Tab-separated table of C-alpha atoms in Angstrom:
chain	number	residue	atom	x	y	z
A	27	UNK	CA	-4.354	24.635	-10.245
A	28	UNK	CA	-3.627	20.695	-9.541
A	29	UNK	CA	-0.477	18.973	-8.755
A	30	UNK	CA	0.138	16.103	-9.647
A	31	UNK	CA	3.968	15.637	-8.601
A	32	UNK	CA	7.211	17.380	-8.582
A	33	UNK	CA	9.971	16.704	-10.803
A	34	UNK	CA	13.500	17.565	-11.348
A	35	UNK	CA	13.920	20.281	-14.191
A	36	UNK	CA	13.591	18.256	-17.611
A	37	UNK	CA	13.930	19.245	-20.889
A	38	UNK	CA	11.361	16.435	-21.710
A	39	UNK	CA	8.375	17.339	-23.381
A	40	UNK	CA	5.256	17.206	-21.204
A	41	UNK	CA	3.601	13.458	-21.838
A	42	UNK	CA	0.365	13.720	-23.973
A	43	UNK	CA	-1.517	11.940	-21.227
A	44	UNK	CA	-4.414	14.419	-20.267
A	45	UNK	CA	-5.359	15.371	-16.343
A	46	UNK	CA	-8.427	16.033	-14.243
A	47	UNK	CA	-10.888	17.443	-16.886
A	48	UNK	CA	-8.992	16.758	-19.539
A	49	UNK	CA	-6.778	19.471	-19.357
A	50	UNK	CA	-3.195	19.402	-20.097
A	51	UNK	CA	-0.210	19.293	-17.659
A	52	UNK	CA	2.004	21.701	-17.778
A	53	UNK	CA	5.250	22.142	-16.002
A	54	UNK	CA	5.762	25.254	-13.664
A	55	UNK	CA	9.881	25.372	-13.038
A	56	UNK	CA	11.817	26.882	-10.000
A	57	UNK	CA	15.579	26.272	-9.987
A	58	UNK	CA	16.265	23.121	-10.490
A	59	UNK	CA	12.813	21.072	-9.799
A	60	UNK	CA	9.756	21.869	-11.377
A	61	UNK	CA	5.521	21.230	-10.348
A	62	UNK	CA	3.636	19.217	-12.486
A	63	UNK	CA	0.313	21.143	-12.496
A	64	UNK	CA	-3.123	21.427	-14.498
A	65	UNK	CA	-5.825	24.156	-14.380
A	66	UNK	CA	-8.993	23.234	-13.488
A	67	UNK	CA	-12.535	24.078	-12.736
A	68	UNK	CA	-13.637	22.318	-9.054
A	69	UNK	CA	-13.866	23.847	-5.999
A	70	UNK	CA	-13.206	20.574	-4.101
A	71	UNK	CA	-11.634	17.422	-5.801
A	72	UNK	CA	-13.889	14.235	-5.433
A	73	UNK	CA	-11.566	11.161	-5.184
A	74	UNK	CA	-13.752	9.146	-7.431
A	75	UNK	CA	-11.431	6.159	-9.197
A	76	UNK	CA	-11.521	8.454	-12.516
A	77	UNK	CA	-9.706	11.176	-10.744
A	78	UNK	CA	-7.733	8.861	-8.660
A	79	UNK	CA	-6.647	7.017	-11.942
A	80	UNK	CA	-6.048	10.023	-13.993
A	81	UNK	CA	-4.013	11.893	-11.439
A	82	UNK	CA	-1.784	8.449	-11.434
A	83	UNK	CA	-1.462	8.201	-15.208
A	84	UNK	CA	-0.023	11.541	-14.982
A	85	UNK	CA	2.525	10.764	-12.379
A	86	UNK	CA	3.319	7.541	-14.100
A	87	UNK	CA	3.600	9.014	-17.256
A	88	UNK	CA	5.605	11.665	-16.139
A	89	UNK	CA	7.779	8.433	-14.255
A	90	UNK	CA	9.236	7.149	-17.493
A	91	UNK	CA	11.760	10.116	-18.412
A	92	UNK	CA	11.987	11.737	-15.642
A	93	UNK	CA	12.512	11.666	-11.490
A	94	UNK	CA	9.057	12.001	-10.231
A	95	UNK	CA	8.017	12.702	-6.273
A	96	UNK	CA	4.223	11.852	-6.305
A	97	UNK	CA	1.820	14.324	-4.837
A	98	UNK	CA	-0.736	13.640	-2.275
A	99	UNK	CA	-4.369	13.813	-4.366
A	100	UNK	CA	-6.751	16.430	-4.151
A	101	UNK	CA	-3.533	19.396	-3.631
A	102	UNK	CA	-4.930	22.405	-4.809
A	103	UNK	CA	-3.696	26.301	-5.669
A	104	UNK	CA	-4.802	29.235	-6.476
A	105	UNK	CA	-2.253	29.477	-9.309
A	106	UNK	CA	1.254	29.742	-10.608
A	107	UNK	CA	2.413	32.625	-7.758
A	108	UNK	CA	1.580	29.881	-5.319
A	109	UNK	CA	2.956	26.480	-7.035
A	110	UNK	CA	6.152	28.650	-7.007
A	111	UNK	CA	5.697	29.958	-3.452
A	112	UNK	CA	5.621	26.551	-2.359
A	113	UNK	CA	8.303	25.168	-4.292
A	114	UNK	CA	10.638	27.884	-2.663
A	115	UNK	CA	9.117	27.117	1.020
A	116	UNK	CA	9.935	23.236	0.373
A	117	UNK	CA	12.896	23.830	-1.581
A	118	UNK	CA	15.623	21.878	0.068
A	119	UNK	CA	13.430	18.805	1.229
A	120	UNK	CA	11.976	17.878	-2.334
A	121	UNK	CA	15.605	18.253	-4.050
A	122	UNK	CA	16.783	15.792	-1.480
A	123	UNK	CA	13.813	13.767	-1.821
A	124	UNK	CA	14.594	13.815	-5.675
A	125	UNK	CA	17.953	12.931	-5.289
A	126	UNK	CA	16.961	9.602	-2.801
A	127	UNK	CA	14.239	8.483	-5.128
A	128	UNK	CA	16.385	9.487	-8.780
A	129	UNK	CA	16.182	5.912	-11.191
A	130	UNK	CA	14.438	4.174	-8.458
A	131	UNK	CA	10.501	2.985	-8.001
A	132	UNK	CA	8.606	1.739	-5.616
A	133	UNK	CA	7.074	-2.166	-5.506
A	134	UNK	CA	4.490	-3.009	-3.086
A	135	UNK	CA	4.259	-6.237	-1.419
A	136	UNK	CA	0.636	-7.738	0.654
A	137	UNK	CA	0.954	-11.010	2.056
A	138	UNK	CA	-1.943	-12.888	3.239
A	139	UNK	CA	-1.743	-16.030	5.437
A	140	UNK	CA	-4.278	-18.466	7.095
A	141	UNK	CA	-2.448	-18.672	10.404
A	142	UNK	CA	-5.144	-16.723	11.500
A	143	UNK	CA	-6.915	-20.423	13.063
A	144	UNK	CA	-3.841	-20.449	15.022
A	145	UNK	CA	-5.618	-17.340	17.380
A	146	UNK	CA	-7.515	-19.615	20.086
A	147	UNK	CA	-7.866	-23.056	19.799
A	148	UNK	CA	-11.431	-22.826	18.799
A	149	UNK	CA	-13.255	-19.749	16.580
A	150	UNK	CA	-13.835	-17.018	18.589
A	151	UNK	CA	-12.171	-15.601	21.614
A	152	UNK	CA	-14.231	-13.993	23.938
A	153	UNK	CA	-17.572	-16.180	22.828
A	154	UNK	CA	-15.425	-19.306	23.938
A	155	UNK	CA	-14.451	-18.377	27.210
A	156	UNK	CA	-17.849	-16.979	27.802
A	157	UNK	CA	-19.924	-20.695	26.749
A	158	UNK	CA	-17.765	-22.159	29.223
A	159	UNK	CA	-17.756	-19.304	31.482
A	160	UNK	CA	-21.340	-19.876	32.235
A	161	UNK	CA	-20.748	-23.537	34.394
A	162	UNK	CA	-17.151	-22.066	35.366
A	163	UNK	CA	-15.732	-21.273	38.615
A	164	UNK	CA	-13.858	-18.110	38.197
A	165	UNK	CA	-10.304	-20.222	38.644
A	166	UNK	CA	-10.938	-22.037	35.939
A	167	UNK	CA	-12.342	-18.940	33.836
A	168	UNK	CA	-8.955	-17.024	34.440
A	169	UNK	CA	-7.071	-19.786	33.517
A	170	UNK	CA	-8.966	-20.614	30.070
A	171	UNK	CA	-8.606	-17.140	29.581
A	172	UNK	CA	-4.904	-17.392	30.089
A	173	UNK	CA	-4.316	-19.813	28.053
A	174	UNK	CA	-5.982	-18.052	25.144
A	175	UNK	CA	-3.948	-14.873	25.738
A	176	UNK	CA	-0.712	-17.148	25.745
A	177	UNK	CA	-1.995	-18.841	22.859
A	178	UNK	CA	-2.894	-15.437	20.790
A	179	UNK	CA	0.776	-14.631	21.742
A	180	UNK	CA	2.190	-17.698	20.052
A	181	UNK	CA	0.344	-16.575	17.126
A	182	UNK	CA	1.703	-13.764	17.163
A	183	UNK	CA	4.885	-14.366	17.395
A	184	UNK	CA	4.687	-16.614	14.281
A	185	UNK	CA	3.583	-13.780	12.341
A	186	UNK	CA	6.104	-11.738	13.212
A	187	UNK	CA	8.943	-14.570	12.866
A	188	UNK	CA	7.467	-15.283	9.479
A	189	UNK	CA	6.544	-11.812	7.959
A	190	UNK	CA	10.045	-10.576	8.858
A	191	UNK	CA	11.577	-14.076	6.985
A	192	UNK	CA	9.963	-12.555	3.971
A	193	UNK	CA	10.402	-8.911	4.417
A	194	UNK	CA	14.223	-10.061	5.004
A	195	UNK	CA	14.902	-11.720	1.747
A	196	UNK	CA	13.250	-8.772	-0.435
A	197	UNK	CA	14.662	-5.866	1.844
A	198	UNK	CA	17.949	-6.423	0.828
A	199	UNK	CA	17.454	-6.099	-2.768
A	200	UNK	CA	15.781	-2.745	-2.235
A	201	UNK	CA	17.235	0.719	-0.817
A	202	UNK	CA	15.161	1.410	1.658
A	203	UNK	CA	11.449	0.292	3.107
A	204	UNK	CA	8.755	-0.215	4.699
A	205	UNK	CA	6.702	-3.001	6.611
A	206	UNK	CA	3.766	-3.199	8.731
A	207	UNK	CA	2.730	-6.900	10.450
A	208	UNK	CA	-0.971	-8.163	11.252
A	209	UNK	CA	-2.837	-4.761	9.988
A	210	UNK	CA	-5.471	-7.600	10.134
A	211	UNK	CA	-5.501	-11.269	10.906
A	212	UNK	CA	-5.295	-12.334	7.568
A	213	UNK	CA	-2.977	-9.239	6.289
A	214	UNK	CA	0.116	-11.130	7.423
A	215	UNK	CA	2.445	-8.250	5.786
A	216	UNK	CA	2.225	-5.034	4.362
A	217	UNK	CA	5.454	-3.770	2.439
A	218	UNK	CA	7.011	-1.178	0.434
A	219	UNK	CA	10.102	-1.334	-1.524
A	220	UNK	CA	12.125	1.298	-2.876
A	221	UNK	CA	14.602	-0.498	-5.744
A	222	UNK	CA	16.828	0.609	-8.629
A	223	UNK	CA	15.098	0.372	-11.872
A	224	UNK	CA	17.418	-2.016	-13.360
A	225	UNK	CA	16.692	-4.673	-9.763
A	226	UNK	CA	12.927	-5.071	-10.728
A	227	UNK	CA	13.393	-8.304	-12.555
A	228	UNK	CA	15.916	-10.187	-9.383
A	229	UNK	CA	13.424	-8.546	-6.727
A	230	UNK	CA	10.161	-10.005	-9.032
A	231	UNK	CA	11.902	-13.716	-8.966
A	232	UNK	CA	13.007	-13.305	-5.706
A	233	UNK	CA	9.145	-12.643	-5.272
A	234	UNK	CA	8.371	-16.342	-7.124
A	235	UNK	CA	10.717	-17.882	-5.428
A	236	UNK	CA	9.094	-16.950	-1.977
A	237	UNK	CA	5.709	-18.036	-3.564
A	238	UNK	CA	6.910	-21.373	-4.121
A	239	UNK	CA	8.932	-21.862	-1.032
A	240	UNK	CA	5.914	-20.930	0.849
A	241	UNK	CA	2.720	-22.602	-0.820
A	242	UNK	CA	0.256	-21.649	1.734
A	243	UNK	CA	0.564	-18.222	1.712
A	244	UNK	CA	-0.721	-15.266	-0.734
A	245	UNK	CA	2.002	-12.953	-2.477
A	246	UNK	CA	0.164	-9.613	-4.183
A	247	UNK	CA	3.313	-7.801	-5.440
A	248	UNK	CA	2.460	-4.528	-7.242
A	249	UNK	CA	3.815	-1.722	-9.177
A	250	UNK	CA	6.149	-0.004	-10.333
A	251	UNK	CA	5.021	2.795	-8.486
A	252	UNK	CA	5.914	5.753	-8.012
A	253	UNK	CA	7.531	6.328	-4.919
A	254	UNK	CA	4.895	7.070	-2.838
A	255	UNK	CA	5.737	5.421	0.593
A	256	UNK	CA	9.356	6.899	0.035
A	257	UNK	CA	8.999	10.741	0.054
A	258	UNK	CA	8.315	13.224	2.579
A	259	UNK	CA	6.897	16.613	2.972
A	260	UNK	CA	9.105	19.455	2.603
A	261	UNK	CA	11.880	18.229	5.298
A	262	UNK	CA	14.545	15.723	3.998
A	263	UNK	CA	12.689	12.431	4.549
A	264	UNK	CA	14.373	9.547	7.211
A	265	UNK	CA	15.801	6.643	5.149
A	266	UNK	CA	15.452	2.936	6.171
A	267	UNK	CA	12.003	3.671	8.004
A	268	UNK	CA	10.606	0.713	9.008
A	269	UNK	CA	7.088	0.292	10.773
A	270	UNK	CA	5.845	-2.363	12.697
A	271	UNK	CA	2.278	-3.035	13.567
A	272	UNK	CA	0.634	-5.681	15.743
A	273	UNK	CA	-2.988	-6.658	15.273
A	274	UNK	CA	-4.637	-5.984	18.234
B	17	UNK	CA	-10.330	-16.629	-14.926
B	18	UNK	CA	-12.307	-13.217	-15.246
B	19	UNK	CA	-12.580	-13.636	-11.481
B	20	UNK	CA	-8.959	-13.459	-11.184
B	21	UNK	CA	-8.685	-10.230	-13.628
B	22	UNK	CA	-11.588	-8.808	-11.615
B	23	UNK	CA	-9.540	-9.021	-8.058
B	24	UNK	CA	-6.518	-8.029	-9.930
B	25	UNK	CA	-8.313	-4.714	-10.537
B	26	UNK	CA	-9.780	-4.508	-7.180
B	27	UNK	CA	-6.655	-5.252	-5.495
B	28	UNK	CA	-4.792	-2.604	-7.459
B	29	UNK	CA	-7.008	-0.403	-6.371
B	30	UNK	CA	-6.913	-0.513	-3.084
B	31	UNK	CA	-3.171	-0.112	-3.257
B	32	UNK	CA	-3.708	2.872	-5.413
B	33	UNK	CA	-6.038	4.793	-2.565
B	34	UNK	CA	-3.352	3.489	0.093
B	35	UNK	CA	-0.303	5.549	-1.469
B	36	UNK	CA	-2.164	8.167	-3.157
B	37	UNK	CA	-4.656	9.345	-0.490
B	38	UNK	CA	-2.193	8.629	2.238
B	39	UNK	CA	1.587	8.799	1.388
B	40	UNK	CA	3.161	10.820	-1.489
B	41	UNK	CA	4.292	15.218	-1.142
B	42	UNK	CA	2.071	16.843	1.287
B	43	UNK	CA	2.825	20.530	0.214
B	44	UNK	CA	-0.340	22.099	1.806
B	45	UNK	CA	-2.492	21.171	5.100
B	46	UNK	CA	-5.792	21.863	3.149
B	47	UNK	CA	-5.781	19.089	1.030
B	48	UNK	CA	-9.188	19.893	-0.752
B	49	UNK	CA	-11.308	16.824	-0.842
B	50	UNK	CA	-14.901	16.621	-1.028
B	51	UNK	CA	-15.199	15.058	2.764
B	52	UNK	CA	-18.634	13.027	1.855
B	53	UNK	CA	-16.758	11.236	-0.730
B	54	UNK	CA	-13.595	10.682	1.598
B	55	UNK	CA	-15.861	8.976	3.408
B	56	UNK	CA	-17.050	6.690	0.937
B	57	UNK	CA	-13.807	6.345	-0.328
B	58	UNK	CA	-12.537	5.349	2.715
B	59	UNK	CA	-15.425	2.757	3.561
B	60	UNK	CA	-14.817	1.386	-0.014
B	61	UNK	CA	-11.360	0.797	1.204
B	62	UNK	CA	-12.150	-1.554	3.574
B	63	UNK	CA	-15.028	-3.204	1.697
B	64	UNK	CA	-11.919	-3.925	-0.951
B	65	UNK	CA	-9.779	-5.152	1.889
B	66	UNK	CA	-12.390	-7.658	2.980
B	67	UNK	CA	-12.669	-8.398	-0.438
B	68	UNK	CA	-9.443	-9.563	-1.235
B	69	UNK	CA	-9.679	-11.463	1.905
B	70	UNK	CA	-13.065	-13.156	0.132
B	71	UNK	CA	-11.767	-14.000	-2.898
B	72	UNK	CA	-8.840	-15.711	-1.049
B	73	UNK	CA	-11.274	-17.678	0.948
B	74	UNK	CA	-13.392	-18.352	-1.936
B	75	UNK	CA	-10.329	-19.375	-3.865
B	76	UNK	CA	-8.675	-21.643	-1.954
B	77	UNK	CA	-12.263	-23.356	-1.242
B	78	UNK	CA	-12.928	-23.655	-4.842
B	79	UNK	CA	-9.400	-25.703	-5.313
B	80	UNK	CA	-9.525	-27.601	-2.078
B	81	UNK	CA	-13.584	-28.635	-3.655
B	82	UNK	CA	-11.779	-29.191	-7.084
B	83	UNK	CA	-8.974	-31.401	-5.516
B	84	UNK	CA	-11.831	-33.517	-3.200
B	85	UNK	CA	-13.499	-34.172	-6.596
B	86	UNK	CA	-10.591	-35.468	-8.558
B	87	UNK	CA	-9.779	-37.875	-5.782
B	88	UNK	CA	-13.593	-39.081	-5.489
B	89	UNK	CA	-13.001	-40.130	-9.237
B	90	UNK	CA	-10.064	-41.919	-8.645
């Protein structure tokens, strides 16, 4: 069997949208949650964008009447004694998980900048200091390579200065989230949002309004999703996590 | 404009494979994947992340060459 999320126990009638193989999910129930789950025929899942996509319609489906934790992909079982047996193990963690996430989705936010120029003074780091390097005393080699460390620093502490301007005026329309700085040069922010239903339409202008306050940068909002970044497994997840990443 | 809808795609993507291969309920360990095509997946990942990155690039070069144009007119 494949799961595809966990739910709280509905009375909703399973949507028509087919799974993996195009068989239907059905929901397995144990107190008061309940494992989205579909029989199937593979020994090992291949996360090809069909699967990918049709194990996401599912969830997303499942997203508009109900309160949906999403599943990792490719979770397999040998059947309905062991959906159950894990429900039980889990029990506690995914009801509070439910309860955190419950009319609530997640938008995802990439923002990509062109400070990246602002790294050295000219392209390239260590090529730089090395086509000067060759005519260099080594005093004068430390110090270029000095400067570009103190310069790389600057840079960084724009992104971070910047990235957390932006992450600032979304995070406080959402309940909790998440955001990562520099996960590449360009990648100035990666972000995850986890926002009442009803807050989509404020957090999307807030969203415009930060595109047009800040021409020179690239704003890739996304969802709803499901609330991926926002659940954890089994034990009852941290709230408020925030992550912070510098390029190195 | 088809360039647009195609990066669209290829951006949602990529944040697809970021939440569901990585985040989301981890009830089991032994998440059963088919490792070859983890591996694919996962080097398709980055060839979309230096894709967006691209299209940026190309983007903003095709408006800057658009903008250089208008003013050679004027």
């Amino acid at each position: 069997m494949y799961i595809y999320a966990i739910t709280d126990h509905s009375r909703a009638a399973m949507p028509a949208t087919p799974g993996l193989e195009d068989a239907p999910p059905l929901s397995i129930p144990y107190r008061e949650i309940a494992a989205v789950v579909s029989a199937h025929s593979m020994e090992k899942i291949a996360p090809t964008q069909t699967y990918l996509w049709c194990h996401e319609a599912v969830v997303e489906a499942l997203m508009a009447d109900r309160t949906v934790l999403p599943v990792r992909f490719g979770t397999v079982v040998s059947g309905e004694a062991a959906v159950q047996a894990l429900l039980a193990a889990h029990y506690d963690g995914l009801v509070a998980n439910l309860k955190r996430v419950c009319g609530r989705v997640e938008l995802g936010l990439r923002t990509l900048w062109d400070g990246v120029e602002g790294r050295a003074s000219t392209p390239g780091r260590s090529e730089q200091v090395a086509q000067r390097g060759s005519g260099m005393d080594g005093r004068s080699y430390l110090l270029a390579r000095l400067e570009e460390e103190r310069q790389t620093q600057v840079w960084r502490q724009r992104a971070e200065v910047l990235a957390a301007e932006l992450h600032g005026s979304l995070a406080h329309l959402a309940v909790e989230s998440t955001y990562q700085v520099l996960m590449t040069p360009r990648m100035l922010l990666v972000a995850a949002y986890l926002i009442e239903r009803d807050r989509m339409t404020v957090f999307q202008r807030m969203v415009n309004a930060l595109k047009i306050t800040h021409p020179t940068l690239d704003l890739l909002c996304t969802g709803p999703w499901p609330p991926y970044s926002f659940v954890t497994a089994g034990a009852v997840a941290a709230s408020g996590k925030q992550r912070e990443g510098a390029y190195a | 404009m088809s360039q647009l809808v195609a990066r669209q795609k290829e951006f949602t993507l990529l944040e697809l494979l970021d939440r569901i291969l990585d985040k989301g309920v981890v009830l089991k360990g032994d998440i059963t994947i088919s490792v070859a095509n983890v591996d694919l997946v996962y080097l398709g990942l980055k060839v979309l992340l230096g894709s967006v990155e691209s299209v940026e690039r190309m983007r903003t070069a095709a408006i800057q060459g658009s903008m250089l144009d208008v003013q050679g007119k004027g």
